[in-house]
Amino acid sequence: MACGSSRRQMAKQQWVAPLRLRRKVVLGAAWLVAFARLAGVAAEERAAANLSQADEELEGKFRRLVDWLQDGMDAADFGVKRPPTLAETFHLGVSRFGRTLVAARDVEAGATITLLPLTHVIHAADYSKGLECLSANVQGAVYLARQRALGEGSPWAPYMALMPGAHPDLPKYWPELWEEHLQGSMFHEFVNLYDGEVKNDYERVKEVAGMSWEDYQWGADIRQTRSVYWDASWVGDNTPRPRGASALVPLFDLLAHGSQPNADFKFDSELQAMRLYAKRSVSRGDELLIPYFDDATRSNTEVLQKWGFAVESAKKMVEVRVAQAVAASAESEPPQEAPGYALELTARDGAATAFLGHLRALADRRPVALEGLPEDWMALPDPRTGWLYYWSTATGGTTWERPGHPLGKSQPFYTPASFWGVEAAALTMAKDLMERRLAEYPQTLAEDEQLLAGYISDMRMRFLVMFRRDEKLVLHWWLRLIAAAMDGAPGPQEPVDPTQAYLNAGF
């Protein structure tokens, strides 16, 4: 097929950039286990007859998948490393959150639970054929949708048969709940932004892909919720691949997330297989749990949007915009997009640095003294972005590139701390922004904590309460930090400690 104008390079953007609400990409080993399951939220509310019928149907599909995978394992011939059969290893279970895998035998810590050969893993070399000009995300969505459409003609038919026909557990399919329970939050914008990108992808490829929006959306949902990180070098694939290449591992995507996992998996280069192993001793009848991500590496914004659940161990995060401050201080029209910052329980990360730099630029636009700046240059704060720009006193020209700095052409520099008069004004603006955000929620933090201490039958509602609670925790943390800083602030003409020690306060 000829892709032509459908080519698109999907750049990963940082939420910390002061342009608009963005996805904050978290990289690391946790991405290796980025699976989804949790289909059937609040399953206990279904009629018993429907559950019984669904269990019987799912069991049949599960046994078919296991037999197909077992044939692949037998053909691979793992020799002395051959694990017990899949039928001896797993049972299909149903928990409150949906389908799950249950251990059918005891496994010692560190021991192999099972091996799945590369021939039964969908990876970039499979789904990119004929779609090379598309991004990895689009390649995966199109390939999966096409495999489902092939039915029994697909080489992945046993796997496709067990796939869910829909994803009601994803929040984009229940907007009425988050519109009701997330008033004051910007989560809806995050969901709509991501969903809008998927729709834009489809509009670019629908003609060459030759499928309906419904089929493409299904493929995109499967890829989003079930794909894992893939490194083509593991299999000696030196073909240039677009960023974001991933893989789907049949059976393993039934494994549920656990903050105290008893299993994990990795690619075994020697055996050319995915190896599932026990992180700690597993007893027969135990639900097998893997970490989709490490604690405090992903926020519930990402977790809820990607997989449809929330966890207590997630990174706490809230977006704060400085639109009011910008509009009040700008000499001309306010910016079209409100600069937003994904703040956490720290004032030392990139988002906090950019946020405070922006407020300093709003508080004082006078030139900033910078060590190493050539004598005929002045550094000036830009109130729209918080970045410094540079004015040549010799030529009258301005530039965003910092003269005399080795990184001057490659990155912006945020307005640094100077004197306590400016710092106090910036912190006062920060306090006002935090209080404005808190006032937008109908419920208080204490009310959310009380709700979570009780029983909430619909897990979707519990997840939403956890999400908005996390946002409020961050806002209150920043208010305590600001209050402590203001209480200990010296006179307005005193310079701020270059290390900004006041930002190290822990609460």
XYZ file of C-alpha atoms in Angstrom:
507
model
C 0.000 0.000 0.000
C 1.080 3.574 -0.565
C 0.780 5.720 2.522
C 1.540 9.067 0.940
C 0.204 11.951 2.990
C -0.759 9.657 5.868
C 2.761 9.825 7.233
C 2.873 11.380 10.686
C 5.610 11.705 13.227
C 4.009 11.706 16.676
C 6.259 13.715 18.957
C 6.215 12.957 22.668
C 5.485 16.181 24.510
C 6.100 17.105 28.123
C 3.235 18.313 30.235
C 5.616 20.803 31.819
C 5.813 22.924 28.678
C 3.842 26.148 29.234
C 1.636 25.785 26.180
C -1.380 23.636 26.965
C -2.448 20.495 28.771
C -0.087 17.769 27.659
C 0.610 14.125 28.294
C 3.559 13.663 30.570
C 5.526 10.701 29.283
C 7.113 8.525 31.937
C 9.991 6.433 30.669
C 11.749 3.580 32.372
C 11.628 -0.126 33.087
C 8.012 0.085 34.189
C 6.946 0.572 30.577
C 7.979 -3.032 29.935
C 4.911 -4.147 31.870
C 2.391 -1.644 30.610
C -0.608 -3.977 30.189
C -4.309 -3.579 30.550
C -7.045 -5.718 31.878
C -9.737 -4.613 34.280
C -12.537 -5.290 31.757
C -15.892 -5.531 33.494
C -15.773 -2.762 36.134
C -18.317 -3.347 38.890
C -18.854 -6.882 37.537
C -20.758 -7.868 40.663
C -23.659 -5.768 39.429
C -24.271 -8.006 36.402
C -27.045 -10.570 36.412
C -25.951 -14.026 37.570
C -27.253 -15.646 34.368
C -25.141 -13.341 32.207
C -22.074 -14.025 34.322
C -22.530 -17.779 34.010
C -22.919 -17.566 30.250
C -19.929 -15.236 29.893
C -17.757 -17.508 32.051
C -18.577 -20.562 29.934
C -17.869 -18.708 26.701
C -14.656 -17.167 28.014
C -13.452 -20.506 29.334
C -13.831 -22.049 25.893
C -11.907 -19.203 24.259
C -9.264 -19.398 26.949
C -8.716 -23.130 26.423
C -8.415 -22.549 22.680
C -5.782 -19.841 23.253
C -3.867 -22.073 25.673
C -3.854 -24.986 23.198
C -2.617 -22.713 20.399
C 0.153 -21.280 22.561
C 1.103 -24.753 23.763
C 1.558 -25.851 20.157
C 3.935 -22.915 19.699
C 5.861 -23.832 22.841
C 6.184 -27.437 21.714
C 7.469 -26.354 18.311
C 10.012 -24.010 19.908
C 11.623 -26.881 21.813
C 13.079 -25.088 24.829
C 15.047 -28.215 25.793
C 15.969 -28.540 29.464
C 14.415 -25.117 30.079
C 11.027 -26.312 28.871
C 8.438 -25.284 31.482
C 5.384 -27.318 32.531
C 2.437 -27.138 30.165
C 0.193 -24.104 30.209
C -2.733 -26.273 31.321
C -0.668 -27.252 34.372
C 0.302 -23.649 35.030
C -2.766 -21.404 34.708
C -6.469 -21.234 35.381
C -8.709 -18.469 34.108
C -10.149 -16.601 37.073
C -12.724 -13.875 37.527
C -12.123 -11.233 40.167
C -14.025 -8.101 41.058
C -12.135 -6.344 38.280
C -12.684 -8.910 35.526
C -10.633 -11.707 33.971
C -7.360 -12.713 35.578
C -4.824 -15.544 35.650
C -4.611 -17.870 38.656
C -1.653 -20.155 39.393
C -2.435 -23.854 38.951
C 0.796 -24.953 40.651
C 3.341 -23.786 43.213
C 6.319 -21.802 41.899
C 9.463 -20.876 43.822
C 10.729 -17.304 43.866
C 12.876 -16.597 40.807
C 11.693 -19.692 38.942
C 10.223 -19.588 35.458
C 6.438 -19.773 35.364
C 6.231 -20.134 31.602
C 7.834 -19.191 28.286
C 6.075 -17.871 25.183
C 8.037 -18.159 21.929
C 8.638 -15.164 19.704
C 6.510 -16.801 16.998
C 3.462 -16.150 19.191
C 4.249 -12.533 20.093
C 2.954 -9.685 17.926
C 5.811 -7.205 17.529
C 6.949 -4.418 15.235
C 8.194 -6.708 12.488
C 4.657 -8.118 12.236
C 2.435 -5.077 12.332
C 4.664 -2.691 10.371
C 4.618 -4.605 7.081
C 3.094 -2.416 4.407
C 2.503 0.326 6.978
C 6.067 1.597 7.319
C 5.114 5.206 6.635
C 2.762 5.349 9.646
C 3.585 5.968 13.289
C 3.966 2.915 15.529
C 0.681 3.639 17.299
C -1.239 3.782 14.031
C 0.529 0.714 12.650
C -0.535 -1.303 15.666
C -4.147 -0.099 15.597
C -4.571 -0.801 11.881
C -2.901 -4.224 12.093
C -5.031 -5.369 15.027
C -8.259 -4.195 13.438
C -7.359 -6.024 10.228
C -6.564 -9.234 12.104
C -9.934 -9.164 13.826
C -11.676 -8.566 10.493
C -9.936 -11.645 9.036
C -11.626 -13.856 11.609
C -10.501 -17.462 11.313
C -8.282 -16.414 8.417
C -5.962 -14.558 10.783
C -2.828 -16.338 12.032
C -3.710 -14.795 15.410
C -7.327 -16.038 15.402
C -7.209 -17.790 18.830
C -5.794 -14.606 20.354
C -8.226 -12.302 18.576
C -11.165 -14.457 19.722
C -10.366 -13.767 23.376
C -10.027 -10.024 22.879
C -12.837 -7.909 24.369
C -15.298 -6.567 21.836
C -15.431 -3.201 23.612
C -13.665 -1.285 26.382
C -16.342 0.049 28.738
C -13.743 0.218 31.504
C -11.932 3.133 29.814
C -13.104 6.531 31.111
C -13.625 7.967 27.645
C -16.669 5.688 27.430
C -18.270 6.933 30.636
C -17.988 10.742 30.440
C -21.216 11.210 32.380
C -19.464 9.875 35.493
C -16.324 11.988 35.338
C -18.319 15.043 34.337
C -20.309 14.550 37.554
C -17.574 13.427 39.924
C -14.573 15.343 38.595
C -15.940 18.869 38.652
C -12.997 21.202 39.124
C -10.551 18.746 37.570
C -9.014 19.074 34.112
C -9.082 15.327 33.531
C -11.751 15.669 30.854
C -9.401 17.834 28.802
C -6.654 15.242 29.101
C -9.005 12.454 27.939
C -10.423 14.549 25.117
C -6.953 15.592 23.983
C -5.768 11.999 23.766
C -8.975 10.809 22.116
C -8.741 13.702 19.680
C -5.274 12.561 18.629
C -6.625 9.067 17.941
C -9.416 10.544 15.818
C -6.956 12.735 13.935
C -4.806 9.679 13.257
C -7.809 7.895 11.813
C -8.748 10.813 9.568
C -5.226 10.748 8.132
C -5.200 7.016 7.408
C -8.828 5.957 6.914
C -8.573 5.754 3.149
C -5.331 3.802 3.032
C -6.356 1.678 6.019
C -9.712 0.869 4.451
C -11.685 0.482 7.673
C -14.411 2.173 9.677
C -13.812 4.464 12.636
C -15.323 1.833 14.949
C -12.850 -0.811 13.806
C -9.888 1.555 14.035
C -10.956 2.745 17.490
C -11.145 -0.870 18.667
C -7.629 -1.510 17.382
C -6.365 1.672 19.031
C -7.949 0.675 22.347
C -6.398 -2.793 22.203
C -2.977 -1.350 21.429
C -3.321 1.272 24.160
C -4.367 -1.122 26.905
C -2.420 -4.278 26.055
C 0.826 -3.358 24.335
C 4.216 -3.465 26.039
C 7.558 -1.890 25.300
C 9.499 -3.577 22.525
C 13.168 -3.283 21.602
C 13.750 -4.591 18.066
C 17.410 -5.315 18.872
C 16.256 -8.171 21.122
C 15.442 -10.173 18.000
C 18.200 -8.829 15.750
C 15.788 -6.563 13.900
C 17.911 -3.687 12.595
C 15.170 -2.198 10.456
C 14.605 1.454 11.399
C 11.364 1.623 13.375
C 9.296 4.646 14.376
C 9.432 5.660 18.013
C 6.949 3.968 20.290
C 7.291 0.456 18.866
C 5.499 -2.050 21.074
C 4.425 -5.684 21.279
C 1.421 -7.725 22.359
C 1.955 -10.923 24.315
C -0.994 -13.352 24.278
C -2.032 -14.703 27.678
C 0.263 -12.330 29.538
C -2.206 -9.507 28.931
C -4.642 -11.275 31.254
C -2.261 -10.630 34.144
C -3.565 -8.040 36.578
C -1.618 -5.145 38.041
C -0.500 -5.345 41.642
C 1.468 -2.907 43.775
C 2.916 -5.975 45.520
C 3.387 -8.228 42.501
C 4.302 -11.884 42.721
C 5.371 -12.156 39.069
C 7.004 -10.224 36.241
C 8.319 -10.945 32.784
C 11.174 -10.078 30.453
C 12.435 -11.088 27.037
C 14.887 -13.997 27.036
C 17.285 -13.282 24.170
C 18.850 -16.741 24.320
C 15.533 -18.574 23.988
C 13.889 -15.856 21.877
C 10.882 -15.994 24.151
C 8.988 -13.944 26.708
C 9.723 -15.346 30.152
C 7.214 -15.025 32.972
C 8.863 -15.640 36.332
C 7.986 -15.508 40.015
C 9.216 -12.445 41.913
C 8.326 -14.243 45.133
C 6.921 -17.641 46.000
C 3.601 -18.378 44.328
C 1.145 -20.918 45.713
C -1.461 -22.813 43.772
C -4.638 -20.738 43.697
C -2.839 -17.377 43.954
C -3.822 -14.654 41.520
C -0.787 -13.778 39.429
C -0.021 -10.066 39.637
C 2.583 -8.073 37.738
C 3.600 -4.408 38.047
C 2.287 -2.400 35.101
C 4.518 0.357 36.490
C 6.638 0.998 39.568
C 5.138 2.885 42.496
C 5.146 6.688 42.136
C 6.327 6.589 38.513
C 2.935 7.264 36.911
C 0.139 9.553 37.952
C -3.474 8.462 38.166
C -4.082 10.817 35.246
C -2.127 8.414 33.065
C -3.242 5.216 34.781
C -6.938 6.060 34.690
C -6.882 7.255 31.087
C -4.773 4.340 29.815
C -6.190 1.393 31.741
C -9.374 2.587 33.454
C -8.349 2.249 37.099
C -6.516 4.226 39.785
C -4.075 3.204 42.520
C -3.027 4.585 45.876
C 0.664 4.222 45.002
C 0.454 6.512 41.957
C 2.460 9.692 41.638
C 0.386 12.598 42.948
C -0.118 15.286 40.319
C -2.338 18.246 39.443
C -2.290 20.726 36.598
C -2.193 24.404 37.515
C -2.624 27.093 34.906
C -1.473 30.674 35.164
C -4.091 32.142 32.826
C -5.445 34.589 35.394
C -2.006 35.905 36.239
C -1.024 36.246 32.599
C -4.218 38.050 31.663
C -3.851 40.432 34.569
C -0.283 41.381 33.758
C -0.087 41.284 29.954
C 0.099 44.630 28.230
C -1.670 43.257 25.155
C -4.086 40.427 24.519
C -3.669 37.329 26.729
C -2.245 34.189 25.103
C -4.602 31.922 23.212
C -3.686 28.956 25.390
C -3.322 29.099 29.152
C 0.147 27.908 30.219
C -0.263 24.845 32.415
C 2.124 22.972 34.720
C 1.822 19.407 36.056
C 2.829 19.941 39.674
C 3.733 17.155 42.078
C 4.680 16.822 45.739
C 7.991 18.514 45.037
C 9.197 21.979 44.129
C 12.403 20.664 42.583
C 11.304 18.986 39.368
C 11.099 20.508 35.886
C 7.427 21.447 36.100
C 7.903 23.282 39.420
C 10.985 25.097 38.108
C 9.063 26.262 35.054
C 6.020 27.223 37.139
C 7.967 29.347 39.626
C 10.050 30.873 36.835
C 6.876 31.922 35.071
C 5.466 33.564 38.182
C 8.741 35.418 38.773
C 8.571 36.757 35.219
C 5.057 37.995 35.924
C 6.114 39.565 39.225
C 9.094 41.521 37.885
C 10.108 42.173 34.277
C 13.325 44.025 35.044
C 16.621 42.663 33.681
C 18.054 39.652 35.476
C 21.739 39.418 36.366
C 23.270 36.264 34.935
C 26.784 35.021 35.526
C 28.700 34.576 32.279
C 26.430 36.777 30.154
C 28.480 38.998 27.806
C 28.640 42.667 28.858
C 26.675 43.959 25.879
C 23.712 41.662 26.556
C 20.792 41.853 29.000
C 18.529 38.989 30.128
C 14.834 39.913 30.326
C 11.921 37.827 31.704
C 9.114 37.048 29.264
C 5.772 37.144 31.159
C 4.021 34.955 28.580
C 6.306 31.947 29.050
C 8.534 32.612 32.050
C 11.561 32.168 29.808
C 14.410 34.619 29.552
C 15.067 36.363 26.276
C 18.180 38.369 25.494
C 18.607 41.939 24.254
C 21.788 43.211 22.664
C 22.546 46.733 23.862
C 24.918 47.105 20.904
C 22.513 46.215 18.087
C 19.090 46.417 19.743
C 18.293 42.872 18.547
C 16.652 40.206 20.690
C 16.963 36.428 20.747
C 15.838 33.400 22.744
C 19.325 31.899 22.458
C 21.456 32.594 25.497
C 24.768 34.200 24.458
C 27.915 32.689 25.863
C 26.258 29.535 27.222
C 27.066 26.053 25.852
C 23.362 25.093 25.924
C 22.134 28.498 24.842
C 20.841 27.274 21.477
C 19.258 24.042 22.669
C 17.033 24.927 25.611
C 15.130 27.798 27.214
C 16.194 29.239 30.555
C 13.517 30.052 33.113
C 13.501 33.240 35.141
C 15.673 32.503 38.194
C 15.145 33.582 41.785
C 16.642 36.974 42.580
C 15.427 38.995 45.578
C 12.853 38.104 48.198
C 10.583 40.939 47.145
C 10.132 39.266 43.745
C 10.019 35.790 45.268
C 7.306 36.785 47.720
C 5.222 38.302 44.922
C 5.589 35.110 42.878
C 4.658 32.935 45.845
C 1.626 35.108 46.530
C 0.448 34.498 42.969
C 1.077 30.774 43.444
C -1.011 30.797 46.624
C -3.862 32.515 44.801
C -3.733 29.974 41.974
C -3.796 27.013 44.388
C -6.730 28.435 46.299
C -8.616 29.115 43.057
C -8.121 25.526 41.967
C -9.339 24.143 45.281
C -12.422 26.376 45.169
C -13.417 24.774 41.843
C -14.060 21.395 43.503
C -17.527 20.886 45.060
C -15.981 18.519 47.641
C -13.169 19.136 50.130
C -10.138 16.931 50.627
C -11.551 15.762 53.969
C -14.829 14.756 52.308
C -12.941 12.735 49.685
C -10.921 10.949 52.360
C -14.121 10.114 54.220
C -15.681 8.673 51.054
C -12.628 6.525 50.358
C -12.623 5.219 53.918
C -16.071 3.756 53.254
C -17.473 1.382 50.656
C -18.140 2.565 47.099
C -19.876 -0.157 45.091
C -19.038 1.211 41.648
C -15.274 0.994 41.296
C -15.338 3.643 38.597
C -16.614 6.151 41.162
C -13.951 5.084 43.638
C -11.261 5.624 41.033
C -12.583 9.107 40.270
C -12.669 10.063 43.949
C -9.078 8.822 44.304
C -8.096 10.884 41.295
C -9.551 14.180 42.547
C -8.217 13.439 46.065
C -4.708 13.139 44.627
C -5.047 16.520 42.901
C -6.117 18.173 46.155
C -3.250 16.578 48.068
C -0.798 18.316 45.736
C -2.578 21.668 45.976
C -2.570 21.540 49.791
C 1.097 20.509 49.803
C 1.994 23.585 47.780
C -0.043 25.834 50.061
C 1.891 24.528 53.068
C 5.192 25.065 51.262
C 4.242 28.635 50.355
C 3.068 29.405 53.871
C 6.324 28.130 55.382
C 8.384 30.115 52.862
C 6.489 33.336 53.507
C 6.737 32.915 57.270
C 10.512 32.624 57.061
C 11.064 35.193 54.315
C 13.625 37.963 55.045
C 13.318 41.570 53.814
C 12.380 42.253 50.168
C 15.894 43.459 49.265
C 17.579 40.330 50.569
C 18.807 37.964 47.854
C 17.294 34.514 47.621
C 19.688 31.728 48.541
C 21.105 30.485 45.191
C 20.218 26.914 46.214
C 16.655 28.009 47.073
C 16.796 25.915 50.223
C 13.239 26.867 51.153
C 12.017 24.595 48.326
C 13.363 21.536 50.149
C 10.663 21.645 52.810
C 8.907 18.292 53.217
C 5.387 17.891 54.485
